Amino acid sequence: PGSPVVGGIASGGEQPGTTALFLLDRVIRTGAVGVALQGDIVMDTMVAQGCRPVGDPMFITRGESNAIYELDGRPAGDLLREVYLSCSEREQLLFQYALFLGVVIQEGQETYEQGDFLIRPVIGMDPDNNIVAVGSEVRNNQVVQFHLRDANASSVDLKSHLSSFRQDQKGDDTVGALMFSCLGRGVALYGESGHDSDLFAEQLPEVPLGGFFCNGEIGPVQGRLHVHAYTSSFGLFRSASTTGDAS
């Protein structure tokens, strides 16, 4: 309990029951396979969500399950249309396939910025009833903000995370890392292979990196563990004894 966790959901199966997990010489069709580490080791975590906000933060004033009926006391569909109309032509194109909702993790702040939100996909809209549906349960009085995802936003977000990690001087002590990256972040997003791993190598050139593509990523945001989509989630390893983190 309380240990940092990173990982990913297995991908590759085209039918239920065909996805395979491997544990030594065993093939497992359900459940999870993991590795627990102990001893002289610290695992730092990083989740690059790869979206940028549009519009302004709003309160959910009426929501139930994963459906939002009202934002700031107005029909949710009307607010979404206003955000759409305020965007550039390029951003309006992204609304068709790359629209997300950011849900504030730590409430009670005076201002909210990129990185303060847990990103969840907008999965549908009922235009007749002005209802917006998202891929997460919602509740009244939550602060939310619409977000868009594109290659540039994803690249800038990941570079910012890696640069901050390096500037904190943790990169000097890191001896290895694992990356769990969404299938949707590869060639389909960037138009080239190896973008995220190449960016990692650029920012942390001395750190060996391994990992795999996932159908969903696991990692903490602001200290709370979540399952994500369209992210790259990292575990970065360093010695506890040389960093003063040993208990």
Coordinates of C-alpha atoms in Angstrom, one line a residue:
P1 CA 0.0 0.0 0.0
G2 CA 1.2 3.4 -0.9
S3 CA 3.8 2.1 -3.4
P4 CA 4.1 3.9 -6.8
V5 CA 2.6 1.8 -9.6
V6 CA 3.1 2.1 -13.4
G7 CA 2.2 -0.2 -16.2
G8 CA -0.2 -0.8 -19.1
I9 CA -3.2 -2.8 -20.3
A10 CA -2.3 -5.6 -22.7
S11 CA -3.0 -5.0 -26.4
G12 CA -2.9 -7.1 -29.6
G13 CA -6.0 -9.3 -29.2
E14 CA -8.6 -8.9 -31.8
Q15 CA -11.2 -11.0 -30.0
P16 CA -12.1 -11.5 -26.3
G17 CA -9.9 -14.1 -24.7
T18 CA -7.1 -13.8 -27.3
T19 CA -4.9 -11.3 -25.4
A20 CA -2.0 -13.0 -23.7
L21 CA 0.0 -12.2 -20.6
F22 CA 3.3 -14.0 -19.9
L23 CA 4.8 -15.0 -16.6
L24 CA 8.0 -17.0 -17.1
D25 CA 6.9 -20.0 -19.1
R26 CA 3.1 -19.5 -18.4
V27 CA 0.6 -17.9 -20.6
I28 CA -2.3 -16.2 -18.7
R29 CA -5.5 -15.0 -20.3
T30 CA -7.0 -13.0 -17.5
G31 CA -5.9 -10.9 -14.5
A32 CA -2.6 -9.1 -14.2
V33 CA 1.2 -9.9 -14.2
G34 CA 3.4 -7.6 -12.2
V35 CA 6.8 -7.1 -10.6
A36 CA 7.3 -5.8 -7.1
L37 CA 10.7 -4.1 -6.4
Q38 CA 12.2 -3.7 -2.9
G39 CA 15.6 -2.8 -1.4
D40 CA 18.0 -0.1 -2.5
I41 CA 15.7 1.4 -5.2
V42 CA 13.4 4.3 -5.7
M43 CA 10.9 4.5 -8.6
D44 CA 9.9 7.9 -9.7
T45 CA 6.8 8.1 -11.9
M46 CA 5.7 10.4 -14.8
V47 CA 2.5 10.5 -16.8
A48 CA 2.4 12.7 -20.0
Q49 CA -1.3 13.1 -20.8
G50 CA -0.6 15.1 -24.1
C51 CA -3.5 17.5 -24.2
R52 CA -3.9 21.3 -24.0
P53 CA -6.9 23.2 -22.6
V54 CA -9.4 25.2 -24.6
G55 CA -12.0 27.5 -23.2
D56 CA -12.2 28.2 -19.5
P57 CA -12.6 26.0 -16.4
M58 CA -16.3 25.4 -15.5
F59 CA -18.3 23.8 -12.7
I60 CA -20.5 20.8 -13.3
T61 CA -23.8 22.0 -11.9
R62 CA -25.7 18.9 -12.9
G63 CA -24.2 15.6 -13.7
E64 CA -25.0 11.9 -13.2
S65 CA -22.9 8.8 -13.9
N66 CA -20.9 9.8 -17.0
A67 CA -23.4 12.3 -18.3
I68 CA -23.0 16.1 -17.9
Y69 CA -26.3 18.0 -18.2
E70 CA -25.3 21.5 -17.0
L71 CA -22.0 23.5 -16.9
D72 CA -22.0 26.7 -14.9
G73 CA -25.8 26.5 -14.7
R74 CA -26.3 26.2 -18.5
P75 CA -27.0 23.3 -20.8
A76 CA -23.7 21.5 -21.3
G77 CA -24.1 21.2 -25.1
D78 CA -24.5 25.0 -25.4
L79 CA -21.3 25.6 -23.5
L80 CA -19.5 23.1 -25.7
R81 CA -20.7 24.8 -28.8
E82 CA -19.5 28.2 -27.5
V83 CA -16.0 26.7 -26.9
Y84 CA -16.0 25.2 -30.4
L85 CA -16.9 28.6 -32.0
S86 CA -14.2 30.4 -30.0
C87 CA -11.5 28.0 -31.4
S88 CA -9.4 28.4 -34.6
E89 CA -10.2 26.4 -37.7
R90 CA -7.5 23.9 -36.9
E91 CA -8.8 23.4 -33.4
Q92 CA -12.4 23.0 -34.7
L93 CA -11.1 20.1 -36.8
L94 CA -9.7 18.5 -33.7
F95 CA -13.1 18.6 -32.0
Q96 CA -14.2 15.8 -34.4
Y97 CA -11.8 13.2 -33.1
A98 CA -9.5 14.5 -30.4
L99 CA -11.9 16.2 -27.8
F100 CA -11.3 15.4 -24.1
L101 CA -12.5 16.7 -20.8
G102 CA -10.1 17.6 -18.0
V103 CA -11.3 16.9 -14.5
V104 CA -9.5 18.8 -11.7
I105 CA -7.7 16.5 -9.3
Q106 CA -7.0 18.9 -6.5
E107 CA -10.0 21.2 -6.0
G108 CA -10.1 24.5 -4.1
Q109 CA -7.3 26.3 -6.1
E110 CA -7.8 29.9 -7.2
T111 CA -6.6 29.1 -10.7
Y112 CA -6.2 25.9 -12.7
E113 CA -3.5 25.3 -15.3
Q114 CA -2.4 22.5 -17.7
G115 CA -1.4 19.6 -15.6
D116 CA -4.0 20.2 -12.9
F117 CA -6.5 18.0 -14.8
L118 CA -7.1 14.3 -15.2
I119 CA -7.8 13.9 -18.9
R120 CA -10.8 11.8 -19.9
P121 CA -12.3 11.3 -23.5
V122 CA -15.5 12.9 -24.6
I123 CA -17.4 9.9 -25.9
G124 CA -20.6 11.3 -27.2
M125 CA -23.2 14.1 -27.2
D126 CA -27.0 14.2 -27.3
P127 CA -27.6 17.4 -29.3
D128 CA -31.4 17.3 -28.7
N129 CA -31.0 17.3 -24.9
N130 CA -27.6 19.1 -24.7
I131 CA -26.0 16.3 -22.9
V132 CA -22.2 15.6 -23.0
A133 CA -21.0 12.1 -22.1
V134 CA -17.4 11.4 -21.0
G135 CA -15.4 8.3 -20.3
S136 CA -15.5 8.8 -16.5
E137 CA -18.0 9.2 -13.7
V138 CA -18.7 12.8 -12.8
R139 CA -20.3 14.6 -9.9
N140 CA -21.8 18.0 -9.2
N141 CA -19.5 20.9 -8.3
Q142 CA -16.4 19.3 -10.0
V143 CA -14.2 21.8 -12.0
V144 CA -13.7 20.7 -15.6
Q145 CA -12.2 22.1 -18.8
F146 CA -12.3 20.9 -22.4
H147 CA -9.0 19.8 -23.9
L148 CA -7.7 18.9 -27.3
R149 CA -5.0 16.5 -28.3
D150 CA -2.7 16.7 -31.3
A151 CA 0.9 15.8 -32.1
N152 CA 2.3 19.1 -31.1
A153 CA 0.5 19.2 -27.8
S154 CA 1.6 15.7 -27.0
S155 CA 5.2 16.4 -27.9
V156 CA 5.3 19.7 -25.9
D157 CA 3.7 18.1 -22.9
L158 CA 6.1 15.1 -22.8
K159 CA 9.2 17.4 -23.4
S160 CA 8.0 19.6 -20.5
H161 CA 7.8 16.6 -18.1
L162 CA 11.2 15.2 -19.1
S163 CA 12.8 18.6 -18.9
S164 CA 11.4 19.2 -15.4
F165 CA 12.7 15.8 -14.3
R166 CA 16.1 16.5 -15.6
Q167 CA 16.2 20.0 -14.0
D168 CA 15.3 18.5 -10.7
Q169 CA 18.6 16.6 -11.1
K170 CA 16.9 13.2 -10.7
G171 CA 18.0 12.4 -14.2
D172 CA 21.7 12.4 -13.0
D173 CA 20.9 9.5 -10.6
T174 CA 18.4 7.5 -12.8
V175 CA 19.9 4.2 -13.9
G176 CA 17.0 2.9 -16.1
A177 CA 13.4 3.5 -17.1
L178 CA 10.3 1.8 -18.4
M179 CA 7.8 3.5 -20.7
F180 CA 4.2 2.3 -21.2
S181 CA 2.8 4.2 -24.2
C182 CA -0.7 4.2 -25.8
L183 CA -1.1 2.6 -29.2
G184 CA -2.7 5.9 -30.3
R185 CA 0.6 7.8 -29.7
G186 CA 2.7 6.1 -32.3
V187 CA 2.8 6.6 -36.0
A188 CA -1.0 7.3 -36.0
L189 CA -0.4 10.5 -33.9
Y190 CA 3.0 11.7 -34.9
G191 CA 3.4 10.4 -38.4
E192 CA 6.7 8.8 -37.4
S193 CA 7.8 5.9 -35.3
G194 CA 9.7 6.2 -32.0
H195 CA 8.8 9.8 -31.3
D196 CA 8.3 9.4 -27.5
S197 CA 11.4 7.2 -27.0
D198 CA 13.5 9.5 -29.2
L199 CA 12.4 12.5 -27.1
F200 CA 13.3 10.6 -23.9
A201 CA 16.7 9.8 -25.3
E202 CA 17.2 13.4 -26.2
Q203 CA 16.3 14.7 -22.7
L204 CA 17.9 11.8 -20.7
P205 CA 20.6 10.4 -23.1
E206 CA 22.4 8.3 -20.4
V207 CA 19.3 6.4 -19.2
P208 CA 18.4 3.0 -20.8
L209 CA 14.7 2.7 -21.7
G210 CA 12.4 -0.2 -22.3
G211 CA 8.7 -0.8 -22.4
F212 CA 5.8 -1.5 -24.7
F213 CA 2.7 -0.1 -26.3
C214 CA -0.6 -0.5 -24.4
N215 CA -4.3 -0.4 -24.8
G216 CA -4.5 1.8 -21.7
E217 CA -1.8 3.0 -19.3
I218 CA -1.5 2.9 -15.5
G219 CA 0.2 5.6 -13.5
P220 CA -0.3 8.3 -10.8
V221 CA -1.3 11.9 -11.4
Q222 CA -0.7 14.2 -8.5
G223 CA -0.3 11.2 -6.2
R224 CA -3.4 9.3 -7.2
L225 CA -3.3 6.2 -9.3
H226 CA -5.4 6.1 -12.5
V227 CA -5.9 4.2 -15.7
H228 CA -5.3 6.5 -18.7
A229 CA -5.8 6.6 -22.4
Y230 CA -3.5 8.3 -25.0
T231 CA -0.7 8.8 -22.5
S232 CA 2.9 7.7 -22.0
S233 CA 3.5 6.5 -18.4
F234 CA 7.0 6.1 -17.1
G235 CA 8.8 4.4 -14.2
L236 CA 12.3 5.8 -13.6
F237 CA 14.7 3.9 -11.3
R238 CA 17.4 5.2 -9.0
S239 CA 19.3 4.1 -5.9
A240 CA 17.7 5.0 -2.6
S241 CA 21.0 5.0 -0.7
T242 CA 22.7 7.6 -3.0
T243 CA 19.7 10.0 -3.1
G244 CA 18.9 10.0 0.6
D245 CA 15.5 8.4 0.1
A246 CA 16.3 5.2 1.9
S247 CA 14.1 4.5 5.0

